[in-house]
């Protein structure tokens, strides 16, 4: 089973969605998934583990997770401490691109998180209190069907992003400690996969490289990530292809090769299966 590509339904053509202070147990969480929108997750109560990209984090009250678009992630609540969290999803197109000021600064925290592969933040108490107030205000505006609802949501979304960029990036003094969740060889395997997507990767070669049996490698991978090794590698390759198609003007055949595909028909079939578009259509859309 491939990672879920999360879809957002809305009665309006307004690319914003908030899941406010929802409590979930392990069985309620989605398996590993990805989506086109940006996401902010605020932990209000409980404990658990958060997997994103190739990293596991221990999460608890007041932790903040920044999730760039097209980034594989999964929440694993602690079996004894259900997680209560707020998740805010939105399209980057909502953020201001006025000729005055630098609209791209609102997106800075997503770019910095992806660049440094560091997605977890913890704010100082006074900044955390303000963030909670902004989240409450956003939810209030979502529930208030006034003529200026969209304007109000946009305003408070911009204020929220400005607050995060000023205080998460300014006060961050180092890399957040990674979780002890999972064996060392498994974490090293995730990094290896991420760095070698342009090469031949399969269960047998990976299990030999990390000196574990193929059966054990497969079992641990499915248990911790939620999908099998082959599907994970496929999704990572397609996410890399989407990034290359959006950011560079390389020929599609070159992109396919850089993502580890040796057959163009296979690349086209796989890309369309996971994105509902051909590579050419995706590039034009972006």
PDB file of N, CA and C in Angstrom, residues 48-51 54-59 177-188 220 223-225:
ATOM      1  N   UNK A  48       3.775  11.366  22.045  1.00  0.00           N
ATOM      2  CA  UNK A  48       3.845  10.470  20.902  1.00  0.00           C
ATOM      3  C   UNK A  48       5.143  10.629  20.151  1.00  0.00           C
ATOM      4  N   UNK A  49       5.162  10.100  18.957  1.00  0.00           N
ATOM      5  CA  UNK A  49       6.320  10.186  18.066  1.00  0.00           C
ATOM      6  C   UNK A  49       5.837  10.716  16.724  1.00  0.00           C
ATOM      7  N   UNK A  50       6.637  11.583  16.130  1.00  0.00           N
ATOM      8  CA  UNK A  50       6.283  12.141  14.820  1.00  0.00           C
ATOM      9  C   UNK A  50       7.376  11.777  13.836  1.00  0.00           C
ATOM     10  N   UNK A  51       6.984  11.114  12.745  1.00  0.00           N
ATOM     11  CA  UNK A  51       7.923  10.780  11.678  1.00  0.00           C
ATOM     12  C   UNK A  51       7.718  11.749  10.529  1.00  0.00           C
ATOM     13  N   UNK A  54      12.832  11.797   7.048  1.00  0.00           N
ATOM     14  CA  UNK A  54      13.628  10.630   7.437  1.00  0.00           C
ATOM     15  C   UNK A  54      13.921  10.652   8.936  1.00  0.00           C
ATOM     16  N   UNK A  55      13.150  11.440   9.684  1.00  0.00           N
ATOM     17  CA  UNK A  55      13.463  11.704  11.083  1.00  0.00           C
ATOM     18  C   UNK A  55      12.280  11.395  11.996  1.00  0.00           C
ATOM     19  N   UNK A  56      12.584  10.828  13.172  1.00  0.00           N
ATOM     20  CA  UNK A  56      11.588  10.625  14.219  1.00  0.00           C
ATOM     21  C   UNK A  56      11.820  11.647  15.332  1.00  0.00           C
ATOM     22  N   UNK A  57      10.731  12.277  15.811  1.00  0.00           N
ATOM     23  CA  UNK A  57      10.804  13.200  16.945  1.00  0.00           C
ATOM     24  C   UNK A  57       9.866  12.726  18.049  1.00  0.00           C
ATOM     25  N   UNK A  58      10.316  12.840  19.300  1.00  0.00           N
ATOM     26  CA  UNK A  58       9.396  12.712  20.427  1.00  0.00           C
ATOM     27  C   UNK A  58       8.600  14.007  20.502  1.00  0.00           C
ATOM     28  N   UNK A  59       7.276  13.921  20.659  1.00  0.00           N
ATOM     29  CA  UNK A  59       6.450  15.127  20.725  1.00  0.00           C
ATOM     30  C   UNK A  59       5.603  15.123  21.988  1.00  0.00           C
ATOM     31  N   UNK A 177      16.501  17.590  19.246  1.00  0.00           N
ATOM     32  CA  UNK A 177      16.953  16.230  19.500  1.00  0.00           C
ATOM     33  C   UNK A 177      16.009  15.232  18.846  1.00  0.00           C
ATOM     34  N   UNK A 178      16.579  14.268  18.144  1.00  0.00           N
ATOM     35  CA  UNK A 178      15.755  13.258  17.506  1.00  0.00           C
ATOM     36  C   UNK A 178      15.325  12.205  18.515  1.00  0.00           C
ATOM     37  N   UNK A 179      14.251  11.513  18.191  1.00  0.00           N
ATOM     38  CA  UNK A 179      13.701  10.500  19.080  1.00  0.00           C
ATOM     39  C   UNK A 179      14.589   9.256  19.106  1.00  0.00           C
ATOM     40  N   UNK A 180      14.525   8.528  20.213  1.00  0.00           N
ATOM     41  CA  UNK A 180      15.209   7.238  20.310  1.00  0.00           C
ATOM     42  C   UNK A 180      14.337   6.127  19.724  1.00  0.00           C
ATOM     43  N   UNK A 181      13.191   6.507  19.181  1.00  0.00           N
ATOM     44  CA  UNK A 181      12.223   5.580  18.598  1.00  0.00           C
ATOM     45  C   UNK A 181      12.860   4.821  17.438  1.00  0.00           C
ATOM     46  N   UNK A 182      12.840   3.499  17.503  1.00  0.00           N
ATOM     47  CA  UNK A 182      13.355   2.684  16.406  1.00  0.00           C
ATOM     48  C   UNK A 182      14.840   2.390  16.533  1.00  0.00           C
ATOM     49  N   UNK A 183      15.303   1.264  15.956  1.00  0.00           N
ATOM     50  CA  UNK A 183      16.719   0.886  16.027  1.00  0.00           C
ATOM     51  C   UNK A 183      17.617   1.801  15.195  1.00  0.00           C
ATOM     52  N   UNK A 184      18.889   1.855  15.575  1.00  0.00           N
ATOM     53  CA  UNK A 184      19.848   2.728  14.902  1.00  0.00           C
ATOM     54  C   UNK A 184      19.983   2.377  13.425  1.00  0.00           C
ATOM     55  N   UNK A 185      20.061   1.082  13.112  1.00  0.00           N
ATOM     56  CA  UNK A 185      20.240   0.683  11.711  1.00  0.00           C
ATOM     57  C   UNK A 185      19.071   1.158  10.851  1.00  0.00           C
ATOM     58  N   UNK A 186      17.879   1.195  11.440  1.00  0.00           N
ATOM     59  CA  UNK A 186      16.702   1.613  10.683  1.00  0.00           C
ATOM     60  C   UNK A 186      16.785   3.094  10.320  1.00  0.00           C
ATOM     61  N   UNK A 187      17.204   3.926  11.274  1.00  0.00           N
ATOM     62  CA  UNK A 187      17.348   5.363  11.006  1.00  0.00           C
ATOM     63  C   UNK A 187      18.435   5.609   9.963  1.00  0.00           C
ATOM     64  N   UNK A 188      19.520   4.830  10.060  1.00  0.00           N
ATOM     65  CA  UNK A 188      20.590   4.963   9.067  1.00  0.00           C
ATOM     66  C   UNK A 188      20.095   4.540   7.680  1.00  0.00           C
ATOM     67  N   UNK A 220      10.147  -4.497  10.465  1.00  0.00           N
ATOM     68  CA  UNK A 220      10.385  -3.267  11.233  1.00  0.00           C
ATOM     69  C   UNK A 220       9.951  -2.048  10.425  1.00  0.00           C
ATOM     70  N   UNK A 223       6.199  -1.794  10.456  1.00  0.00           N
ATOM     71  CA  UNK A 223       5.724  -1.470  11.805  1.00  0.00           C
ATOM     72  C   UNK A 223       5.924   0.009  12.140  1.00  0.00           C
ATOM     73  N   UNK A 224       7.080   0.573  11.775  1.00  0.00           N
ATOM     74  CA  UNK A 224       7.409   1.945  12.166  1.00  0.00           C
ATOM     75  C   UNK A 224       6.908   2.995  11.177  1.00  0.00           C
ATOM     76  N   UNK A 225       6.893   2.665   9.895  1.00  0.00           N
ATOM     77  CA  UNK A 225       6.514   3.645   8.874  1.00  0.00           C
ATOM     78  C   UNK A 225       5.075   3.466   8.409  1.00  0.00           C
TER      79      UNK A 225
END
